[in-house]
Short mmCIF file of N, CA and C in Angstrom, two decimals:
data_model
loop_
_atom_site.label_atom_id
_atom_site.label_comp_id
_atom_site.label_asym_id
_atom_site.label_seq_id
_atom_site.Cartn_x
_atom_site.Cartn_y
_atom_site.Cartn_z
N MET N 319 0.83 -1.19 0.00
CA MET N 319 0.00 0.00 0.00
C MET N 319 0.87 1.25 0.00
N ASN N 320 1.98 1.26 0.74
CA ASN N 320 2.85 2.42 0.78
C ASN N 320 3.51 2.67 -0.57
N LYS N 321 3.90 1.62 -1.29
CA LYS N 321 4.51 1.78 -2.60
C LYS N 321 3.52 2.38 -3.58
N PHE N 322 2.26 1.96 -3.49
CA PHE N 322 1.23 2.51 -4.37
C PHE N 322 1.00 4.00 -4.08
N ALA N 323 0.95 4.37 -2.82
CA ALA N 323 0.73 5.77 -2.44
C ALA N 323 1.90 6.64 -2.89
N ILE N 324 3.12 6.12 -2.71
CA ILE N 324 4.31 6.88 -3.12
C ILE N 324 4.32 7.04 -4.65
N ALA N 325 3.98 5.98 -5.38
CA ALA N 325 3.93 6.06 -6.84
C ALA N 325 2.86 7.05 -7.29
N LEU N 326 1.71 7.06 -6.62
CA LEU N 326 0.63 7.98 -6.96
C LEU N 326 1.03 9.43 -6.69
N ILE N 327 1.68 9.66 -5.56
CA ILE N 327 2.14 11.02 -5.23
C ILE N 327 3.21 11.47 -6.22
N THR N 328 4.14 10.58 -6.57
CA THR N 328 5.19 10.90 -7.54
C THR N 328 4.58 11.25 -8.89
N LEU N 329 3.60 10.48 -9.33
CA LEU N 329 2.93 10.74 -10.59
C LEU N 329 2.21 12.09 -10.56
N ALA N 330 1.55 12.39 -9.45
CA ALA N 330 0.84 13.67 -9.32
C ALA N 330 1.82 14.84 -9.37
N LEU N 331 2.95 14.71 -8.70
CA LEU N 331 3.95 15.78 -8.72
C LEU N 331 4.55 15.94 -10.11
N LEU N 332 4.79 14.85 -10.80
CA LEU N 332 5.33 14.90 -12.14
C LEU N 332 4.36 15.59 -13.10
N LEU N 333 3.09 15.23 -13.02
CA LEU N 333 2.09 15.86 -13.88
C LEU N 333 1.91 17.34 -13.55
N THR N 334 1.96 17.68 -12.29
CA THR N 334 1.85 19.09 -11.89
C THR N 334 3.04 19.89 -12.39
N GLY N 335 4.21 19.33 -12.32
CA GLY N 335 5.41 20.03 -12.78
C GLY N 335 5.43 20.22 -14.29
N CYS N 336 4.91 19.26 -15.03
CA CYS N 336 4.91 19.34 -16.48
C CYS N 336 3.74 20.15 -17.03
N ALA N 337 2.75 20.41 -16.23
CA ALA N 337 1.54 21.10 -16.72
C ALA N 337 1.83 22.52 -17.17
N GLY N 338 2.79 23.20 -16.60
CA GLY N 338 3.07 24.58 -16.93
C GLY N 338 3.89 24.78 -18.18
N PHE N 339 4.46 23.73 -18.75
CA PHE N 339 5.33 23.88 -19.91
C PHE N 339 4.59 24.38 -21.15
N SER N 340 3.36 23.94 -21.36
CA SER N 340 2.66 24.31 -22.59
C SER N 340 1.77 25.53 -22.41
N LEU N 341 1.83 26.21 -21.28
CA LEU N 341 0.94 27.34 -21.04
C LEU N 341 1.48 28.66 -21.59
N LYS N 342 2.71 28.70 -22.02
CA LYS N 342 3.25 29.94 -22.54
C LYS N 342 2.59 30.26 -23.89
N GLU N 343 2.00 31.43 -23.95
CA GLU N 343 1.29 31.83 -25.16
C GLU N 343 2.27 32.39 -26.17
N THR N 344 2.11 31.96 -27.41
CA THR N 344 3.02 32.43 -28.45
C THR N 344 2.47 33.70 -29.09
N ARG N 345 3.39 34.53 -29.56
CA ARG N 345 3.04 35.77 -30.25
C ARG N 345 3.32 35.57 -31.74
N GLN N 346 2.58 36.27 -32.56
CA GLN N 346 2.70 36.14 -34.00
C GLN N 346 2.90 37.52 -34.62
N THR N 347 3.73 37.61 -35.64
CA THR N 347 3.93 38.86 -36.36
C THR N 347 3.89 38.57 -37.85
N TYR N 348 3.10 39.35 -38.57
CA TYR N 348 3.02 39.25 -40.03
C TYR N 348 3.18 40.64 -40.63
N GLY N 349 3.54 40.67 -41.89
CA GLY N 349 3.59 41.92 -42.63
C GLY N 349 3.48 41.62 -44.11
N ALA N 350 2.66 42.40 -44.83
CA ALA N 350 2.50 42.20 -46.27
C ALA N 350 1.78 43.39 -46.87
N LYS N 351 1.83 43.46 -48.19
CA LYS N 351 1.16 44.52 -48.94
C LYS N 351 -0.16 43.99 -49.47
N PHE N 352 -1.23 44.82 -49.38
CA PHE N 352 -2.56 44.43 -49.83
C PHE N 352 -3.16 45.52 -50.70
N THR N 353 -4.04 45.12 -51.60
CA THR N 353 -4.76 46.06 -52.43
C THR N 353 -5.97 46.57 -51.67
N GLY N 354 -6.17 47.87 -51.70
CA GLY N 354 -7.32 48.48 -51.03
C GLY N 354 -6.89 49.72 -50.26
N THR N 355 -7.86 50.36 -49.63
CA THR N 355 -7.58 51.53 -48.81
C THR N 355 -7.69 51.14 -47.34
N HIS N 356 -6.95 51.81 -46.49
CA HIS N 356 -6.91 51.42 -45.08
C HIS N 356 -8.26 51.55 -44.38
N PRO N 357 -9.10 52.57 -44.61
CA PRO N 357 -10.38 52.61 -43.90
C PRO N 357 -11.33 51.48 -44.32
N VAL N 358 -11.35 51.19 -45.62
CA VAL N 358 -12.24 50.14 -46.13
C VAL N 358 -11.79 48.77 -45.63
N LEU N 359 -10.50 48.50 -45.69
CA LEU N 359 -10.00 47.21 -45.21
C LEU N 359 -10.23 47.05 -43.70
N ALA N 360 -10.01 48.12 -42.94
CA ALA N 360 -10.21 48.05 -41.49
C ALA N 360 -11.67 47.74 -41.17
N LYS N 361 -12.59 48.41 -41.85
CA LYS N 361 -14.02 48.16 -41.60
C LYS N 361 -14.40 46.74 -41.98
N CYS N 362 -13.88 46.25 -43.08
CA CYS N 362 -14.17 44.88 -43.51
C CYS N 362 -13.63 43.87 -42.51
N VAL N 363 -12.40 44.07 -42.04
CA VAL N 363 -11.81 43.16 -41.05
C VAL N 363 -12.65 43.14 -39.77
N LEU N 364 -13.06 44.31 -39.31
CA LEU N 364 -13.88 44.37 -38.10
C LEU N 364 -15.20 43.64 -38.29
N ASN N 365 -15.84 43.84 -39.44
CA ASN N 365 -17.11 43.14 -39.71
C ASN N 365 -16.92 41.63 -39.72
N LYS N 366 -15.85 41.17 -40.35
CA LYS N 366 -15.59 39.72 -40.39
C LYS N 366 -15.32 39.16 -39.00
N LEU N 367 -14.53 39.87 -38.21
CA LEU N 367 -14.19 39.37 -36.88
C LEU N 367 -15.41 39.38 -35.95
N GLN N 368 -16.26 40.41 -36.06
CA GLN N 368 -17.43 40.49 -35.20
C GLN N 368 -18.51 39.49 -35.59
N SER N 369 -18.46 38.98 -36.81
CA SER N 369 -19.44 37.97 -37.23
C SER N 369 -18.85 36.56 -37.23
N ASP N 370 -17.65 36.41 -36.72
CA ASP N 370 -16.99 35.11 -36.65
C ASP N 370 -17.75 34.18 -35.72
N SER N 371 -17.79 32.90 -36.05
CA SER N 371 -18.54 31.94 -35.23
C SER N 371 -17.79 31.49 -33.98
N ARG N 372 -16.50 31.74 -33.91
CA ARG N 372 -15.72 31.34 -32.73
C ARG N 372 -15.93 32.35 -31.62
N TRP N 373 -16.32 31.88 -30.44
CA TRP N 373 -16.67 32.78 -29.34
C TRP N 373 -15.50 33.65 -28.92
N LEU N 374 -14.28 33.14 -28.98
CA LEU N 374 -13.12 33.92 -28.56
C LEU N 374 -12.89 35.11 -29.49
N ILE N 375 -13.08 34.89 -30.78
CA ILE N 375 -12.89 35.96 -31.76
C ILE N 375 -14.07 36.93 -31.73
N ARG N 376 -15.28 36.40 -31.70
CA ARG N 376 -16.47 37.25 -31.69
C ARG N 376 -16.54 38.11 -30.42
N GLY N 377 -15.95 37.65 -29.32
CA GLY N 377 -16.00 38.37 -28.06
C GLY N 377 -14.96 39.47 -27.91
N LEU N 378 -14.08 39.63 -28.90
CA LEU N 378 -13.06 40.68 -28.80
C LEU N 378 -13.70 42.06 -28.86
N GLN N 379 -13.08 43.01 -28.18
CA GLN N 379 -13.50 44.41 -28.22
C GLN N 379 -12.39 45.20 -28.91
N TYR N 380 -12.76 46.29 -29.58
CA TYR N 380 -11.80 46.97 -30.45
C TYR N 380 -11.64 48.44 -30.13
N ASP N 381 -10.41 48.90 -30.27
CA ASP N 381 -10.06 50.31 -30.21
C ASP N 381 -9.48 50.62 -31.59
N VAL N 382 -10.22 51.40 -32.39
CA VAL N 382 -9.82 51.71 -33.75
C VAL N 382 -9.31 53.15 -33.79
N ARG N 383 -8.12 53.33 -34.35
CA ARG N 383 -7.50 54.65 -34.40
C ARG N 383 -7.14 54.99 -35.84
N THR N 384 -7.43 56.22 -36.22
CA THR N 384 -7.07 56.71 -37.54
C THR N 384 -6.02 57.79 -37.38
N TYR N 385 -4.93 57.64 -38.12
CA TYR N 385 -3.85 58.63 -38.12
C TYR N 385 -3.87 59.32 -39.48
N ARG N 386 -4.38 60.52 -39.52
CA ARG N 386 -4.52 61.23 -40.80
C ARG N 386 -3.19 61.65 -41.38
N ASP N 387 -2.25 62.06 -40.53
CA ASP N 387 -0.97 62.51 -41.06
C ASP N 387 -0.15 61.36 -41.63
N MET N 388 -0.35 60.16 -41.14
CA MET N 388 0.36 58.98 -41.65
C MET N 388 -0.47 58.25 -42.70
N GLU N 389 -1.75 58.61 -42.85
CA GLU N 389 -2.70 57.91 -43.70
C GLU N 389 -2.71 56.43 -43.32
N ALA N 390 -3.11 56.19 -42.07
CA ALA N 390 -3.10 54.83 -41.54
C ALA N 390 -4.28 54.62 -40.60
N THR N 391 -4.65 53.36 -40.43
CA THR N 391 -5.66 52.95 -39.46
C THR N 391 -5.06 51.82 -38.64
N GLU N 392 -5.28 51.89 -37.34
CA GLU N 392 -4.75 50.88 -36.43
C GLU N 392 -5.89 50.30 -35.61
N ILE N 393 -5.90 48.99 -35.48
CA ILE N 393 -6.94 48.29 -34.72
C ILE N 393 -6.28 47.54 -33.58
N TYR N 394 -6.67 47.88 -32.36
CA TYR N 394 -6.26 47.11 -31.19
C TYR N 394 -7.43 46.23 -30.78
N ALA N 395 -7.20 44.95 -30.63
CA ALA N 395 -8.24 44.03 -30.18
C ALA N 395 -7.92 43.61 -28.75
N TYR N 396 -8.94 43.61 -27.92
CA TYR N 396 -8.80 43.26 -26.51
C TYR N 396 -9.75 42.14 -26.15
N PRO N 397 -9.35 41.25 -25.23
CA PRO N 397 -10.30 40.29 -24.71
C PRO N 397 -11.37 41.02 -23.89
N ARG N 398 -12.46 40.34 -23.63
CA ARG N 398 -13.57 40.96 -22.88
C ARG N 398 -13.07 41.64 -21.62
N ASP N 399 -13.60 42.81 -21.36
CA ASP N 399 -13.32 43.62 -20.17
C ASP N 399 -11.90 44.15 -20.08
N SER N 400 -11.08 44.00 -21.11
CA SER N 400 -9.73 44.55 -21.08
C SER N 400 -9.61 45.84 -21.87
N LEU N 401 -10.65 46.18 -22.63
CA LEU N 401 -10.63 47.41 -23.42
C LEU N 401 -10.57 48.60 -22.48
N PRO N 402 -9.60 49.51 -22.69
CA PRO N 402 -9.56 50.70 -21.84
C PRO N 402 -10.89 51.45 -21.92
N GLY N 403 -11.39 51.87 -20.78
CA GLY N 403 -12.68 52.56 -20.73
C GLY N 403 -13.85 51.64 -20.44
N THR N 404 -13.58 50.36 -20.16
CA THR N 404 -14.65 49.43 -19.82
C THR N 404 -14.84 49.45 -18.31
N TYR N 405 -16.03 49.77 -17.91
CA TYR N 405 -16.40 49.83 -16.49
C TYR N 405 -17.62 48.93 -16.28
N ALA N 406 -18.04 48.79 -15.06
CA ALA N 406 -19.19 47.93 -14.76
C ALA N 406 -20.43 48.35 -15.54
N ARG N 407 -20.60 49.64 -15.78
CA ARG N 407 -21.80 50.13 -16.45
C ARG N 407 -21.86 49.76 -17.94
N ASN N 408 -20.70 49.44 -18.54
CA ASN N 408 -20.71 49.09 -19.95
C ASN N 408 -19.97 47.78 -20.25
N SER N 409 -19.73 46.98 -19.23
CA SER N 409 -19.02 45.72 -19.39
C SER N 409 -19.93 44.66 -20.00
N PRO N 410 -19.46 43.90 -20.97
CA PRO N 410 -20.27 42.82 -21.54
C PRO N 410 -20.57 41.72 -20.53
N GLU N 411 -19.80 41.64 -19.45
CA GLU N 411 -20.02 40.62 -18.43
C GLU N 411 -21.14 41.00 -17.46
N ASN N 412 -21.54 42.27 -17.44
CA ASN N 412 -22.57 42.75 -16.53
C ASN N 412 -23.94 42.63 -17.21
N PRO N 413 -24.85 41.83 -16.66
CA PRO N 413 -26.17 41.68 -17.30
C PRO N 413 -27.00 42.97 -17.27
N ASP N 414 -26.68 43.90 -16.38
CA ASP N 414 -27.42 45.15 -16.29
C ASP N 414 -26.74 46.30 -17.05
N ALA N 415 -25.69 46.00 -17.76
CA ALA N 415 -24.93 47.06 -18.44
C ALA N 415 -25.68 47.58 -19.65
N VAL N 416 -25.36 48.80 -20.01
CA VAL N 416 -25.89 49.40 -21.23
C VAL N 416 -24.83 49.20 -22.29
N LEU N 417 -25.10 48.28 -23.20
CA LEU N 417 -24.12 47.93 -24.21
C LEU N 417 -24.41 48.63 -25.52
N SER N 418 -23.37 48.93 -26.26
CA SER N 418 -23.51 49.49 -27.59
C SER N 418 -23.19 48.39 -28.58
N TYR N 419 -24.14 48.08 -29.45
CA TYR N 419 -23.93 47.03 -30.44
C TYR N 419 -23.50 47.59 -31.79
N ASN N 420 -23.16 48.86 -31.82
CA ASN N 420 -22.69 49.48 -33.05
C ASN N 420 -21.24 49.10 -33.31
N ALA N 421 -20.86 49.21 -34.56
CA ALA N 421 -19.46 48.95 -34.90
C ALA N 421 -18.58 50.01 -34.24
N PRO N 422 -17.38 49.65 -33.83
CA PRO N 422 -16.50 50.63 -33.19
C PRO N 422 -16.17 51.77 -34.15
N GLN N 423 -16.24 52.97 -33.66
CA GLN N 423 -15.95 54.15 -34.47
C GLN N 423 -14.47 54.52 -34.29
N PRO N 424 -13.79 54.81 -35.40
CA PRO N 424 -12.38 55.19 -35.29
C PRO N 424 -12.22 56.51 -34.55
N SER N 425 -11.24 56.57 -33.69
CA SER N 425 -10.88 57.83 -33.06
C SER N 425 -9.70 58.40 -33.84
N ILE N 426 -9.71 59.70 -34.02
CA ILE N 426 -8.69 60.34 -34.85
C ILE N 426 -7.53 60.77 -33.96
N HIS N 427 -6.34 60.37 -34.36
CA HIS N 427 -5.11 60.70 -33.64
C HIS N 427 -4.13 61.34 -34.61
N VAL N 428 -3.28 62.15 -34.08
CA VAL N 428 -2.17 62.70 -34.86
C VAL N 428 -0.92 62.06 -34.28
N SER N 429 -0.25 61.26 -35.07
CA SER N 429 0.88 60.48 -34.56
C SER N 429 2.03 61.36 -34.11
N ARG N 430 2.12 62.57 -34.63
CA ARG N 430 3.24 63.42 -34.28
C ARG N 430 3.05 64.15 -32.96
N GLN N 431 1.86 64.09 -32.38
CA GLN N 431 1.63 64.78 -31.11
C GLN N 431 2.36 64.10 -29.96
N ALA N 432 2.45 62.80 -30.00
CA ALA N 432 3.11 62.06 -28.93
C ALA N 432 4.23 61.22 -29.53
N PRO N 433 5.37 61.11 -28.83
CA PRO N 433 6.46 60.31 -29.38
C PRO N 433 6.10 58.84 -29.51
N ASP N 434 5.24 58.33 -28.61
CA ASP N 434 4.81 56.94 -28.68
C ASP N 434 3.29 56.90 -28.69
N PRO N 435 2.66 56.70 -29.86
CA PRO N 435 1.20 56.70 -29.91
C PRO N 435 0.59 55.52 -29.14
N ARG N 436 1.39 54.53 -28.78
CA ARG N 436 0.86 53.39 -28.03
C ARG N 436 0.99 53.58 -26.53
N GLY N 437 1.33 54.76 -26.08
CA GLY N 437 1.53 55.01 -24.67
C GLY N 437 0.30 54.80 -23.81
N ASP N 438 -0.90 54.93 -24.39
CA ASP N 438 -2.13 54.76 -23.62
C ASP N 438 -2.81 53.42 -23.92
N VAL N 439 -2.06 52.46 -24.41
CA VAL N 439 -2.60 51.16 -24.77
C VAL N 439 -2.42 50.19 -23.62
N ASN N 440 -3.49 49.45 -23.32
CA ASN N 440 -3.43 48.39 -22.31
C ASN N 440 -2.52 47.29 -22.85
N PRO N 441 -1.52 46.84 -22.10
CA PRO N 441 -0.59 45.83 -22.62
C PRO N 441 -1.21 44.44 -22.80
N ASN N 442 -2.45 44.25 -22.38
CA ASN N 442 -3.11 42.95 -22.51
C ASN N 442 -3.85 42.79 -23.83
N TYR N 443 -3.51 43.58 -24.85
CA TYR N 443 -4.24 43.48 -26.11
C TYR N 443 -3.98 42.13 -26.76
N SER N 444 -4.97 41.67 -27.54
CA SER N 444 -4.84 40.40 -28.25
C SER N 444 -4.02 40.54 -29.52
N PHE N 445 -4.28 41.61 -30.26
CA PHE N 445 -3.44 41.91 -31.42
C PHE N 445 -3.54 43.38 -31.76
N ASP N 446 -2.55 43.82 -32.54
CA ASP N 446 -2.48 45.19 -33.04
C ASP N 446 -2.28 45.09 -34.55
N LEU N 447 -3.28 45.55 -35.30
CA LEU N 447 -3.22 45.52 -36.76
C LEU N 447 -3.06 46.94 -37.27
N MET N 448 -1.98 47.21 -37.98
CA MET N 448 -1.71 48.53 -38.54
C MET N 448 -1.83 48.44 -40.06
N LEU N 449 -2.67 49.29 -40.63
CA LEU N 449 -2.85 49.38 -42.08
C LEU N 449 -2.38 50.77 -42.51
N LYS N 450 -1.29 50.83 -43.25
CA LYS N 450 -0.69 52.11 -43.63
C LYS N 450 -0.64 52.23 -45.15
N ARG N 451 -1.13 53.35 -45.65
CA ARG N 451 -1.18 53.58 -47.09
C ARG N 451 0.22 53.64 -47.67
N THR N 452 0.44 52.93 -48.80
CA THR N 452 1.73 53.00 -49.49
C THR N 452 1.60 53.81 -50.77
N ASP N 453 0.49 53.63 -51.48
CA ASP N 453 0.18 54.44 -52.65
C ASP N 453 -1.34 54.51 -52.78
N SER N 454 -1.85 54.99 -53.90
CA SER N 454 -3.29 55.20 -54.01
C SER N 454 -4.10 53.91 -54.03
N GLU N 455 -3.47 52.77 -54.27
CA GLU N 455 -4.21 51.51 -54.40
C GLU N 455 -3.79 50.43 -53.41
N THR N 456 -2.75 50.64 -52.63
CA THR N 456 -2.27 49.58 -51.75
C THR N 456 -1.98 50.10 -50.35
N VAL N 457 -1.99 49.16 -49.41
CA VAL N 457 -1.61 49.45 -48.03
C VAL N 457 -0.60 48.39 -47.60
N PHE N 458 0.22 48.74 -46.64
CA PHE N 458 1.11 47.77 -46.01
C PHE N 458 0.53 47.45 -44.65
N ALA N 459 0.30 46.20 -44.40
CA ALA N 459 -0.33 45.77 -43.15
C ALA N 459 0.68 45.01 -42.30
N THR N 460 0.68 45.31 -41.01
CA THR N 460 1.46 44.55 -40.04
C THR N 460 0.55 44.17 -38.89
N ILE N 461 0.77 43.01 -38.35
CA ILE N 461 -0.01 42.55 -37.21
C ILE N 461 0.94 41.92 -36.21
N ASN N 462 0.67 42.17 -34.95
CA ASN N 462 1.48 41.61 -33.87
C ASN N 462 0.53 41.27 -32.74
N GLY N 463 0.63 40.07 -32.22
CA GLY N 463 -0.23 39.71 -31.10
C GLY N 463 -0.27 38.23 -30.84
N LYS N 464 -1.25 37.83 -30.06
CA LYS N 464 -1.43 36.42 -29.72
C LYS N 464 -1.72 35.63 -30.98
N LYS N 465 -1.12 34.45 -31.06
CA LYS N 465 -1.16 33.67 -32.29
C LYS N 465 -2.58 33.40 -32.79
N TYR N 466 -3.44 32.89 -31.96
CA TYR N 466 -4.78 32.49 -32.41
C TYR N 466 -5.57 33.69 -32.94
N GLU N 467 -5.60 34.77 -32.18
CA GLU N 467 -6.36 35.95 -32.58
C GLU N 467 -5.72 36.64 -33.78
N SER N 468 -4.38 36.70 -33.81
CA SER N 468 -3.68 37.32 -34.94
C SER N 468 -3.92 36.54 -36.23
N ASP N 469 -3.90 35.22 -36.14
CA ASP N 469 -4.17 34.41 -37.33
C ASP N 469 -5.58 34.66 -37.86
N ALA N 470 -6.55 34.76 -36.96
CA ALA N 470 -7.93 35.01 -37.38
C ALA N 470 -8.04 36.38 -38.06
N ALA N 471 -7.40 37.40 -37.49
CA ALA N 471 -7.46 38.74 -38.08
C ALA N 471 -6.71 38.78 -39.42
N TRP N 472 -5.59 38.10 -39.50
CA TRP N 472 -4.81 38.09 -40.74
C TRP N 472 -5.60 37.39 -41.86
N ASN N 473 -6.26 36.29 -41.53
CA ASN N 473 -7.09 35.59 -42.52
C ASN N 473 -8.26 36.46 -42.95
N ALA N 474 -8.85 37.20 -42.02
CA ALA N 474 -9.94 38.12 -42.37
C ALA N 474 -9.42 39.22 -43.30
N LEU N 475 -8.23 39.74 -43.03
CA LEU N 475 -7.63 40.77 -43.89
C LEU N 475 -7.37 40.23 -45.28
N LYS N 476 -6.85 39.02 -45.39
CA LYS N 476 -6.60 38.43 -46.70
C LYS N 476 -7.91 38.25 -47.47
N ALA N 477 -8.97 37.84 -46.78
CA ALA N 477 -10.27 37.67 -47.44
C ALA N 477 -10.83 39.02 -47.89
N CYS N 478 -10.64 40.05 -47.10
CA CYS N 478 -11.14 41.39 -47.46
C CYS N 478 -10.37 41.95 -48.66
N ALA N 479 -9.08 41.72 -48.71
CA ALA N 479 -8.27 42.24 -49.81
C ALA N 479 -8.52 41.48 -51.11
N ALA N 480 -8.99 40.24 -51.00
CA ALA N 480 -9.23 39.42 -52.19
C ALA N 480 -10.53 39.78 -52.89
N ARG N 481 -11.38 40.59 -52.26
CA ARG N 481 -12.67 40.97 -52.86
C ARG N 481 -12.48 41.76 -54.12
#
């Protein structure tokens, strides 16, 4: 009986020690040129992500920023309740909250006003998609973030650009 208990405890400790190895979340970075304009592509990507059937993707909240001087649009995606400005009164987790079901409206920023335009960004974002105009018909897109969410956004961007 003692040998069985010791073997069981050893197995439990071994499994507990190995459980943390696969929990590290990987980050993904992509960059490519796409046909289209940055506002149209950004709106299309948001529509695709908000209508996605996967609960993790559909549940993301967005901070959309337009930089007129750079001719760019940036989308920050946050997991539920991580979007800056989310309080109990407007949290999707609160059944009594007053929620807005409208598409996120871009806020206009001037990139030259602050040395780091990401200074007010919550570091828990799922991904950051930047669409920057290169010429009248193309944009250069970069994405950085959690692998699963970044892959979903990148695939949505590719589908929007293929239209």
